[in-house]
mmCIF file of C-alpha atoms and ligand atoms in Angstrom:
data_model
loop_
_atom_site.group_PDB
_atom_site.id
_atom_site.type_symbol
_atom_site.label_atom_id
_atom_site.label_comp_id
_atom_site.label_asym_id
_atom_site.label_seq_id
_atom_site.Cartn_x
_atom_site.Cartn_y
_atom_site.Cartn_z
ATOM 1 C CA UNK A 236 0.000 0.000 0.000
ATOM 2 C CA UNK A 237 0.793 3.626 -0.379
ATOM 3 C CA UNK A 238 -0.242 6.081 1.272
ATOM 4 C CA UNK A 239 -2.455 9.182 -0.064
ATOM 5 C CA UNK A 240 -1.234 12.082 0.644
ATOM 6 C CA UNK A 241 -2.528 14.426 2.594
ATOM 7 C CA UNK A 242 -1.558 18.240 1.279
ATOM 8 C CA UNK A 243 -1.816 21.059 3.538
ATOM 9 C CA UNK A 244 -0.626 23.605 0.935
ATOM 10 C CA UNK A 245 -4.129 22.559 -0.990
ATOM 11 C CA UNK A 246 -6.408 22.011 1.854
ATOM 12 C CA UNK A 247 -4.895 25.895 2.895
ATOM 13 C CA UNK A 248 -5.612 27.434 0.160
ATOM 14 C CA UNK A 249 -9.369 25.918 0.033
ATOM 15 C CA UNK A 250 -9.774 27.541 3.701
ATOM 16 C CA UNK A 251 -7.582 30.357 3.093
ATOM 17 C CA UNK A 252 -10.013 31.453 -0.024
ATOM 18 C CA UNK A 253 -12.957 30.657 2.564
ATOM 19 C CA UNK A 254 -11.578 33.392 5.182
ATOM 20 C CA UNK A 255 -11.061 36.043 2.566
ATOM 21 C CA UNK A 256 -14.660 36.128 1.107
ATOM 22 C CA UNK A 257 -15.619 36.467 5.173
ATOM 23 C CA UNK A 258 -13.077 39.123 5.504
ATOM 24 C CA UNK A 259 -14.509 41.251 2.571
ATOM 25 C CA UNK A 260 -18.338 40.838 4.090
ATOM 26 C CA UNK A 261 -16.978 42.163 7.334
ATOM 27 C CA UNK A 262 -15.113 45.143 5.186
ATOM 28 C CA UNK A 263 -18.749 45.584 4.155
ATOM 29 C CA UNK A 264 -19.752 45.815 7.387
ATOM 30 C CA UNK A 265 -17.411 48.498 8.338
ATOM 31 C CA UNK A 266 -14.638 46.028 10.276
ATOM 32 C CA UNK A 267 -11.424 45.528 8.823
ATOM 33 C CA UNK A 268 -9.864 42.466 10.970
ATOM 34 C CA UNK A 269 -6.384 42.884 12.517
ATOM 35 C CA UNK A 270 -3.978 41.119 14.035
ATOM 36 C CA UNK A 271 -0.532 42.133 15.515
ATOM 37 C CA UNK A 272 2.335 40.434 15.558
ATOM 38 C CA UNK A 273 5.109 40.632 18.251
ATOM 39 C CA UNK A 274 8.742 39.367 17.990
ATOM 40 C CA UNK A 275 11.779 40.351 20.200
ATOM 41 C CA UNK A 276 15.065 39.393 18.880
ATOM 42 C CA UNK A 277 16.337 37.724 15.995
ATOM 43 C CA UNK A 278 16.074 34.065 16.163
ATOM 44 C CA UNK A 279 16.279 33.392 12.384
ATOM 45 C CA UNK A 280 13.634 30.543 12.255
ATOM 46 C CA UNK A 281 11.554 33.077 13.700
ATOM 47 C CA UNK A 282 12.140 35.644 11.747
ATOM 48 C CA UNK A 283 11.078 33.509 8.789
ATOM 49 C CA UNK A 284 8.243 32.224 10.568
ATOM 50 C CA UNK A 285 6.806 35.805 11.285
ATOM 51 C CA UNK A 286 7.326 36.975 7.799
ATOM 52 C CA UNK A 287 4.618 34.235 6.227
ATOM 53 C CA UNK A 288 2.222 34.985 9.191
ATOM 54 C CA UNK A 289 2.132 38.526 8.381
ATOM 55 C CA UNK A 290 2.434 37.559 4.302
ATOM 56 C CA UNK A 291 -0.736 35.407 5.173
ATOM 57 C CA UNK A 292 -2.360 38.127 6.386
ATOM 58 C CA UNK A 293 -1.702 40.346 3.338
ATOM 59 C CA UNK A 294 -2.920 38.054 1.078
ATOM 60 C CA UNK A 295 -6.778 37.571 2.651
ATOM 61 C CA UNK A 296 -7.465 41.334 3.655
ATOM 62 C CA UNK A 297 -6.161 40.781 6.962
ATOM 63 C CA UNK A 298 -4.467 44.202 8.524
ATOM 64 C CA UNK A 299 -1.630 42.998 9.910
ATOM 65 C CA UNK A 300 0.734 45.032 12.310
ATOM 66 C CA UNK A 301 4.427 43.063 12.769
ATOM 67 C CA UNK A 302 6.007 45.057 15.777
ATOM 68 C CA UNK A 303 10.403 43.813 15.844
ATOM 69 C CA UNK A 304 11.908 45.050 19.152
ATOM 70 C CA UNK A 305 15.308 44.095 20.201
ATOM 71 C CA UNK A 306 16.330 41.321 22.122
ATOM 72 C CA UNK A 307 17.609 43.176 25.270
ATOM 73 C CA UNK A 308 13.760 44.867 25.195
ATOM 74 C CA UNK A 309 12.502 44.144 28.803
ATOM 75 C CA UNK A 310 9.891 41.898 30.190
ATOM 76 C CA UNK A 311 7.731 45.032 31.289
ATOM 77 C CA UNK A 312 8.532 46.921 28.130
ATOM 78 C CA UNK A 313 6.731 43.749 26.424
ATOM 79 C CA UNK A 314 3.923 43.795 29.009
ATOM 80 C CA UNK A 315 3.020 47.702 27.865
ATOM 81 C CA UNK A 316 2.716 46.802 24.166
ATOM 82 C CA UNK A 317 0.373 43.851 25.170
ATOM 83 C CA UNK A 318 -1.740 46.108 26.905
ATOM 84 C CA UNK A 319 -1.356 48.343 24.596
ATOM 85 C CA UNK A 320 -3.307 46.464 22.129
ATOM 86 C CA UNK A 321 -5.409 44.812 24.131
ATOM 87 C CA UNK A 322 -6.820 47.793 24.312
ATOM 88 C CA UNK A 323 -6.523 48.596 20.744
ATOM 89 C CA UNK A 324 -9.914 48.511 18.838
ATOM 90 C CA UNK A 325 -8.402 47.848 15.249
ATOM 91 C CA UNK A 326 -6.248 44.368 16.719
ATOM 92 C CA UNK A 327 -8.556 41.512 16.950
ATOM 93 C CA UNK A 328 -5.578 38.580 17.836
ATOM 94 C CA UNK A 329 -2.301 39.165 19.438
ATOM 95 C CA UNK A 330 0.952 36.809 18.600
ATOM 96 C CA UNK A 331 3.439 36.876 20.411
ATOM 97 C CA UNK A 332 5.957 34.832 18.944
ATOM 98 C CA UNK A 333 7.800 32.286 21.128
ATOM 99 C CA UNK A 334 10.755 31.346 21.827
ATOM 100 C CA UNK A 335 11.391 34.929 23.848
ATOM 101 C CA UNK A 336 14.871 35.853 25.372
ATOM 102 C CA UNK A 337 15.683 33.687 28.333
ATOM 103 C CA UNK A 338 14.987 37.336 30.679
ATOM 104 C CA UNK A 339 11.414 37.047 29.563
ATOM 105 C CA UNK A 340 8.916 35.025 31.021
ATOM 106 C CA UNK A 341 7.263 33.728 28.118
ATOM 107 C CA UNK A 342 4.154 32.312 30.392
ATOM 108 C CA UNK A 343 3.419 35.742 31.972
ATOM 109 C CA UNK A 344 3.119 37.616 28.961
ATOM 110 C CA UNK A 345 0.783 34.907 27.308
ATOM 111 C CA UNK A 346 -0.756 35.432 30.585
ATOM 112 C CA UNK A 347 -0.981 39.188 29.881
ATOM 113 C CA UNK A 348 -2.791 38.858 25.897
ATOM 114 C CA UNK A 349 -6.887 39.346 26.278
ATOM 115 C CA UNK A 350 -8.111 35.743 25.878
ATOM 116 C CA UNK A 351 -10.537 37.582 23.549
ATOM 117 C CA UNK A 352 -7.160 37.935 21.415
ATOM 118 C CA UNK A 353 -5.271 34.727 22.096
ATOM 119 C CA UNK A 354 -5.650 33.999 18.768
ATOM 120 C CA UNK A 355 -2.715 31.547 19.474
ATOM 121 C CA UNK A 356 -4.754 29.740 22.203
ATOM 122 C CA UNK A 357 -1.833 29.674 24.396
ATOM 123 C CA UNK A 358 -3.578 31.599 27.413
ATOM 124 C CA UNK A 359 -4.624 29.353 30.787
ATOM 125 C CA UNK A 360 -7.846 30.668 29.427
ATOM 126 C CA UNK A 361 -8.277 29.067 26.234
ATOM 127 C CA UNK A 362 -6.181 25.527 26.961
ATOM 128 C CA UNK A 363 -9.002 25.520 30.211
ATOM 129 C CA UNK A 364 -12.078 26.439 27.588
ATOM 130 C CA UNK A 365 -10.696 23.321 25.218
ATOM 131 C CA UNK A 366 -10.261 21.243 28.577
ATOM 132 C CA UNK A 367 -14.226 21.826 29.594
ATOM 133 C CA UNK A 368 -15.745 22.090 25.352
ATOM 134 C CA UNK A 369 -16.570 26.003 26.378
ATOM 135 C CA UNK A 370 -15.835 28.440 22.974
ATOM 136 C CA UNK A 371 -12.323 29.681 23.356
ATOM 137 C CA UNK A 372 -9.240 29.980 20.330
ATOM 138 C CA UNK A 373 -7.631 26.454 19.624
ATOM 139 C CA UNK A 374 -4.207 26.192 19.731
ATOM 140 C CA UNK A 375 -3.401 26.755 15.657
ATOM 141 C CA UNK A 376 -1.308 23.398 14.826
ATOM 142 C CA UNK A 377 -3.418 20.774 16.741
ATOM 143 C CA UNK A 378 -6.419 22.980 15.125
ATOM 144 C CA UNK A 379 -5.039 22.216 11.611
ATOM 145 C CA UNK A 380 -4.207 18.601 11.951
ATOM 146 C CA UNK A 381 -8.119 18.311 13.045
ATOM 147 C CA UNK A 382 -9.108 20.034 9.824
ATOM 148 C CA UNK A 383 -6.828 18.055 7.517
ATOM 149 C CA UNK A 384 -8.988 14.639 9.412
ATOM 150 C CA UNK A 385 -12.498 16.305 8.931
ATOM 151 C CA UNK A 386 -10.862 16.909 4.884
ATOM 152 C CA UNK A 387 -10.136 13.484 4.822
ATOM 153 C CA UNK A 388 -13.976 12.308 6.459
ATOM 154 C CA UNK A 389 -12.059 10.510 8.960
ATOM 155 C CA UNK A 390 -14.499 9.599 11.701
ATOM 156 C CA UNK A 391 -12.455 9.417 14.912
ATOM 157 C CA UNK A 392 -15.427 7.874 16.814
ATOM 158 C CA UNK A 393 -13.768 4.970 18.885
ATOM 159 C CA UNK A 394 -10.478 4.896 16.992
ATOM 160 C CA UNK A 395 -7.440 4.552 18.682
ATOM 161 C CA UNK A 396 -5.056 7.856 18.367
ATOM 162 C CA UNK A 397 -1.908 8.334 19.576
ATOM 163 C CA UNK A 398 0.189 11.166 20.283
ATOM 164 C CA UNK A 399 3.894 11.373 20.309
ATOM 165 C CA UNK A 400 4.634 15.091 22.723
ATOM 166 C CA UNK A 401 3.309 16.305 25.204
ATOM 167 C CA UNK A 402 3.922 20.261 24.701
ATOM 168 C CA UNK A 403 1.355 23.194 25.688
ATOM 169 C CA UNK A 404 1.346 23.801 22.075
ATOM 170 C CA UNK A 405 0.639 20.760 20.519
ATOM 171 C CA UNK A 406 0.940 17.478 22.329
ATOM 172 C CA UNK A 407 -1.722 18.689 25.000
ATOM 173 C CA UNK A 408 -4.585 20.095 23.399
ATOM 174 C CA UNK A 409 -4.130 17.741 19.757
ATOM 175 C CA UNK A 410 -4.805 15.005 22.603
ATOM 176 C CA UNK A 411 -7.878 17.072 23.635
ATOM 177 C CA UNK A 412 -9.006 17.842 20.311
ATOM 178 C CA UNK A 413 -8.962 14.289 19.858
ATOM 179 C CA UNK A 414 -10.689 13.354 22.775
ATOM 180 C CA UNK A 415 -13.619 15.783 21.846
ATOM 181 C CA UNK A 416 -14.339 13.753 18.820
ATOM 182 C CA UNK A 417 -14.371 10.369 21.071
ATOM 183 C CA UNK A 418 -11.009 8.956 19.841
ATOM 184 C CA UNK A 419 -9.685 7.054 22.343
ATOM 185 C CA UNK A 420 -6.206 8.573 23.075
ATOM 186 C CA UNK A 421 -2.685 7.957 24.132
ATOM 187 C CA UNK A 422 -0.157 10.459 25.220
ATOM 188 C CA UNK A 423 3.477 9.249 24.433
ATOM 189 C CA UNK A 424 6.617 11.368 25.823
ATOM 190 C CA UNK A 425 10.530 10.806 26.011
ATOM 191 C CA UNK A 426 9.379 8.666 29.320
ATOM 192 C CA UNK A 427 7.565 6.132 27.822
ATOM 193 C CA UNK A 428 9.433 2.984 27.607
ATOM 194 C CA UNK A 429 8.103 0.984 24.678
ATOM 195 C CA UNK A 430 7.106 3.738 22.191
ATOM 196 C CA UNK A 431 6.402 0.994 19.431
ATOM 197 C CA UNK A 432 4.331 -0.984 21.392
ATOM 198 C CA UNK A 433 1.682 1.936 21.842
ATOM 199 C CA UNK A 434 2.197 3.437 18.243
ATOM 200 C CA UNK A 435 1.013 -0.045 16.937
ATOM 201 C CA UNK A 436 -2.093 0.143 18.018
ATOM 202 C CA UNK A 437 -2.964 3.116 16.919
ATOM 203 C CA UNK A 438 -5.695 4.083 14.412
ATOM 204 C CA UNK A 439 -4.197 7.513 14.038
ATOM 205 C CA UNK A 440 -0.585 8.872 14.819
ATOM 206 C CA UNK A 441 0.333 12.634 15.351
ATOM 207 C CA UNK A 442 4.226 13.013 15.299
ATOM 208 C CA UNK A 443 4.911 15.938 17.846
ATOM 209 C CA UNK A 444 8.096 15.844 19.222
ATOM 210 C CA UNK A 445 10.898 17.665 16.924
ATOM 211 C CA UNK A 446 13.178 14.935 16.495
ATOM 212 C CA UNK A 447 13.557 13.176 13.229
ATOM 213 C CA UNK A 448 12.504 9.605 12.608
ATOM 214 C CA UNK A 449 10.714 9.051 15.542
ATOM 215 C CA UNK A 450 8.348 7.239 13.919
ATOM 216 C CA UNK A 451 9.582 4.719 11.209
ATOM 217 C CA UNK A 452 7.398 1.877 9.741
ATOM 218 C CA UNK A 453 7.514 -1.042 11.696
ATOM 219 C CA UNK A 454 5.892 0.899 13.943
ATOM 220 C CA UNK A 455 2.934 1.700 12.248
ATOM 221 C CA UNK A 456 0.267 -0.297 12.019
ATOM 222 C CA UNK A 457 -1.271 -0.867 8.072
ATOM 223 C CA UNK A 458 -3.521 1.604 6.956
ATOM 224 C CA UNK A 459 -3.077 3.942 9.823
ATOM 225 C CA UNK A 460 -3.355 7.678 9.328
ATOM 226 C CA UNK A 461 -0.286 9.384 10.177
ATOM 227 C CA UNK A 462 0.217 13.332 11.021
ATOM 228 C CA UNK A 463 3.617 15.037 11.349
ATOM 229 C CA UNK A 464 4.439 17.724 13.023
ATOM 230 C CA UNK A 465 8.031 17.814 12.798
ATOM 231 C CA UNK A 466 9.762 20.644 11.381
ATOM 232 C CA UNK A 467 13.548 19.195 11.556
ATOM 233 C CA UNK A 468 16.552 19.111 8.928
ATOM 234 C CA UNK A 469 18.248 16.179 7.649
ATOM 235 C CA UNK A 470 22.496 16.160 7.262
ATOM 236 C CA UNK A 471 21.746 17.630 4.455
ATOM 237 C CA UNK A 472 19.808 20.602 6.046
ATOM 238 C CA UNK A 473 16.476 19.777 3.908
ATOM 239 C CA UNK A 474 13.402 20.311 5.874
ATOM 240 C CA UNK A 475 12.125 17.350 7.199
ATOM 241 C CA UNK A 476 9.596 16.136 9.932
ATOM 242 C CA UNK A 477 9.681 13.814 12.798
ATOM 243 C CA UNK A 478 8.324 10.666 10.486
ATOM 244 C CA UNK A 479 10.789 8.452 8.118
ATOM 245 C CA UNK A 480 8.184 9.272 5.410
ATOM 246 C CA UNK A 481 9.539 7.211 2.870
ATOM 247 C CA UNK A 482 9.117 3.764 4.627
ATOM 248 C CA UNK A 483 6.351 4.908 6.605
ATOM 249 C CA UNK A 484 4.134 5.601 3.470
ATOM 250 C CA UNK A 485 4.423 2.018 2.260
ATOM 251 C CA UNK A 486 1.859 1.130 5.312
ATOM 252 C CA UNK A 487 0.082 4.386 6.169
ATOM 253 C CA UNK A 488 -3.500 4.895 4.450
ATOM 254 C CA UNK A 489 -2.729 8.383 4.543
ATOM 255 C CA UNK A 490 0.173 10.723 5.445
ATOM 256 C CA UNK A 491 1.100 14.518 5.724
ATOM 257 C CA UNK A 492 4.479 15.453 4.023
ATOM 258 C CA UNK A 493 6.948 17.474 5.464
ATOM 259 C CA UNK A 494 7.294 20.583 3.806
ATOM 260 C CA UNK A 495 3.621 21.095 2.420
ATOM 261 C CA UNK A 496 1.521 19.529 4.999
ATOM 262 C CA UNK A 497 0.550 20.722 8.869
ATOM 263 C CA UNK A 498 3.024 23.131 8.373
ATOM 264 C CA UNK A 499 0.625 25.783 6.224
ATOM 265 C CA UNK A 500 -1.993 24.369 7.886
ATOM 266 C CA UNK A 501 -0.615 26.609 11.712
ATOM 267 C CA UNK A 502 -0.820 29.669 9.830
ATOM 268 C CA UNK A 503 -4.282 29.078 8.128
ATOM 269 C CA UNK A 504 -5.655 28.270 11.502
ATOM 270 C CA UNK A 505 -4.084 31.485 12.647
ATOM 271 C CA UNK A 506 -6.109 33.351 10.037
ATOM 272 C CA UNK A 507 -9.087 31.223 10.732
ATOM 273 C CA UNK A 508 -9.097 32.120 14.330
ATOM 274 C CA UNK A 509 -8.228 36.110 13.398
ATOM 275 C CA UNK A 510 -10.835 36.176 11.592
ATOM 276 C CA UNK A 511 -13.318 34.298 14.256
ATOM 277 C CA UNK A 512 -12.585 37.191 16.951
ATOM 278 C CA UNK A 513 -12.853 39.934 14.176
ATOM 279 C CA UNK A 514 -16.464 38.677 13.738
ATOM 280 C CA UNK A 515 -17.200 38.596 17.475
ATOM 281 C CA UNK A 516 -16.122 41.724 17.914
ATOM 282 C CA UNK A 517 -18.904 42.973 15.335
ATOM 283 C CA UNK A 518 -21.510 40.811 17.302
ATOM 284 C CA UNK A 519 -20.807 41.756 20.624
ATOM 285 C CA UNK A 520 -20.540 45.751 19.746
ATOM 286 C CA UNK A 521 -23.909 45.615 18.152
HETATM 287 N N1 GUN B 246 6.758 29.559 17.853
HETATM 288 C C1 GUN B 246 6.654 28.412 17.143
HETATM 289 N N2 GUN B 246 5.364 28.199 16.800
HETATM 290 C C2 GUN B 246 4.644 29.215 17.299
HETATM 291 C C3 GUN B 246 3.268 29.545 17.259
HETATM 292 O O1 GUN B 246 2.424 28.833 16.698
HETATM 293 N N3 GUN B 246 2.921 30.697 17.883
HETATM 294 C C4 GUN B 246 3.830 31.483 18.522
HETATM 295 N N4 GUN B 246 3.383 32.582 19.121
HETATM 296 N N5 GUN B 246 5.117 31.204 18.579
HETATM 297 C C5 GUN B 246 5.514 30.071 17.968
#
């Protein structure tokens, strides 16, 4: 067997088209959504990373404000230009993108975004609104690998899933998200001491863990639908994920590549979730 693919840059662009019609009929309706974008230093990756958020934005009618402040900016320095746009009728998310200098802590300035703007879903807020199924902003990978499922019709109803991380980010809520839609789930971590033995079972596999070839095929189980999340290089600095794709398609029914698959799929949900709060705002001000 080999696996379909399954191709974020496609799937994107279908949901990306969907977001800018709804951006134009809130134009109409006198609301032009915004979203500002926060990075401090110059980590390169995020650099890169920041440029096709705010590129995103550009390119469905979302105003987008990218604020750059120097590394050595200070942790209340950072805390002012939150609240500064919190504040701010014309932002309707708030990024701040992570990692931050070591000085800053990263927690209390997610903390300090209006969970009405966490359009990242990092804040205590949102991660406890997923927790309990209240309304709240999804964190935006775990969000995309549940759209590319629902693209797919996969009915998680009583299949087994398993995840491979346990981060805030993705690991966490992606088993939540899961959970929601009755999967049965598995968290796996760096403790676990027969990784293979859960991954087996599993209906569904969502690579989380940034290390290459965590997940090769013996391990899979035939016709299981596997997600990666890795963003890694190989020794020859391509971009690869956390999945040995090659052998790992031979048994998967489906599979996401690395480049081209949950990776555009973060930044739609961003845009996606932009766009949800713009729309609020018009509701609740009326
Ligand atoms: N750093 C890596 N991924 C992300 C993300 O999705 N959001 C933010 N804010 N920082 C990140």
């Amino acid at each position: 067997m080999t696996a379909q693919l399954i191709d974020g840059n496609a799937l994107s662009q279908l949901l990306r088209l969907q977001v800018s019609e709804r951006i134009q009929q809130l134009k109409l309706q006198g609301v032009t959504a915004g979203l500002a974008v926060i990075l401090v230093g110059d980590n390169p990756a995020s650099q890169v990373y920041v440029r096709n958020k705010v590129k995103a934005c550009e390119q469905t009618g979302i105003h987008s404000v990218l604020e750059k402040h120097d590394a050595t900016m200070s942790e209340a320095a950072l805390l002012e230009r939150v609240a500064a746009l919190n504040s701010d009728p014309r932002i309707h998310g708030i990024l701040v993108q992570l990692p931050l200098p070591a000085h800053i802590d990263a927690q209390k300035v997610i903390e300090a975004i209006a969970p009405e703007k966490d359009v990242d879903g990092f804040h205590v807020a949102s991660a406890g609104a997923l927790m309990t199924g209240l309304p709240g902003y999804w964190p935006c990978t775990p969000h995309g690998c549940m759209k590319m499922l629902e693209h797919i019709g996969y009915n998680l109803r009583g299949k087994h899933a398993v995840v491979i991380g346990r981060s805030n980010i993705v690991g966490k809520p992606m088993a939540l998200m899961l959970l929601q839609q009755n999967a049965t789930v598995t968290i796996c971590h760096s403790a676990t001491p027969d990784l293979k033995a859960h991954t087996l079972q599993a209906d569904v596999i969502v690579a989380a863990v940034g290390k290459r070839n965590v997940l090769t095929a013996d391990m899979v189980k035939p016709g299981a639908v596997v997600l990666d999340v890795g963003m890694n290089r190989d020794d020859d600095g391509k971009l690869c994920g956390d999945v040995d794709f090659e052998s790992v398609k031979q048994v998967a029914s489906y599979i996401t590549p690395v480049p081209g698959g949950v990776g555009p799929m973060t930044i739609t949900m961003l845009l996606v979730n932009t766009l949800a709060s713009a729309e609020k705002s018009l509701s609740t001000s009326s």
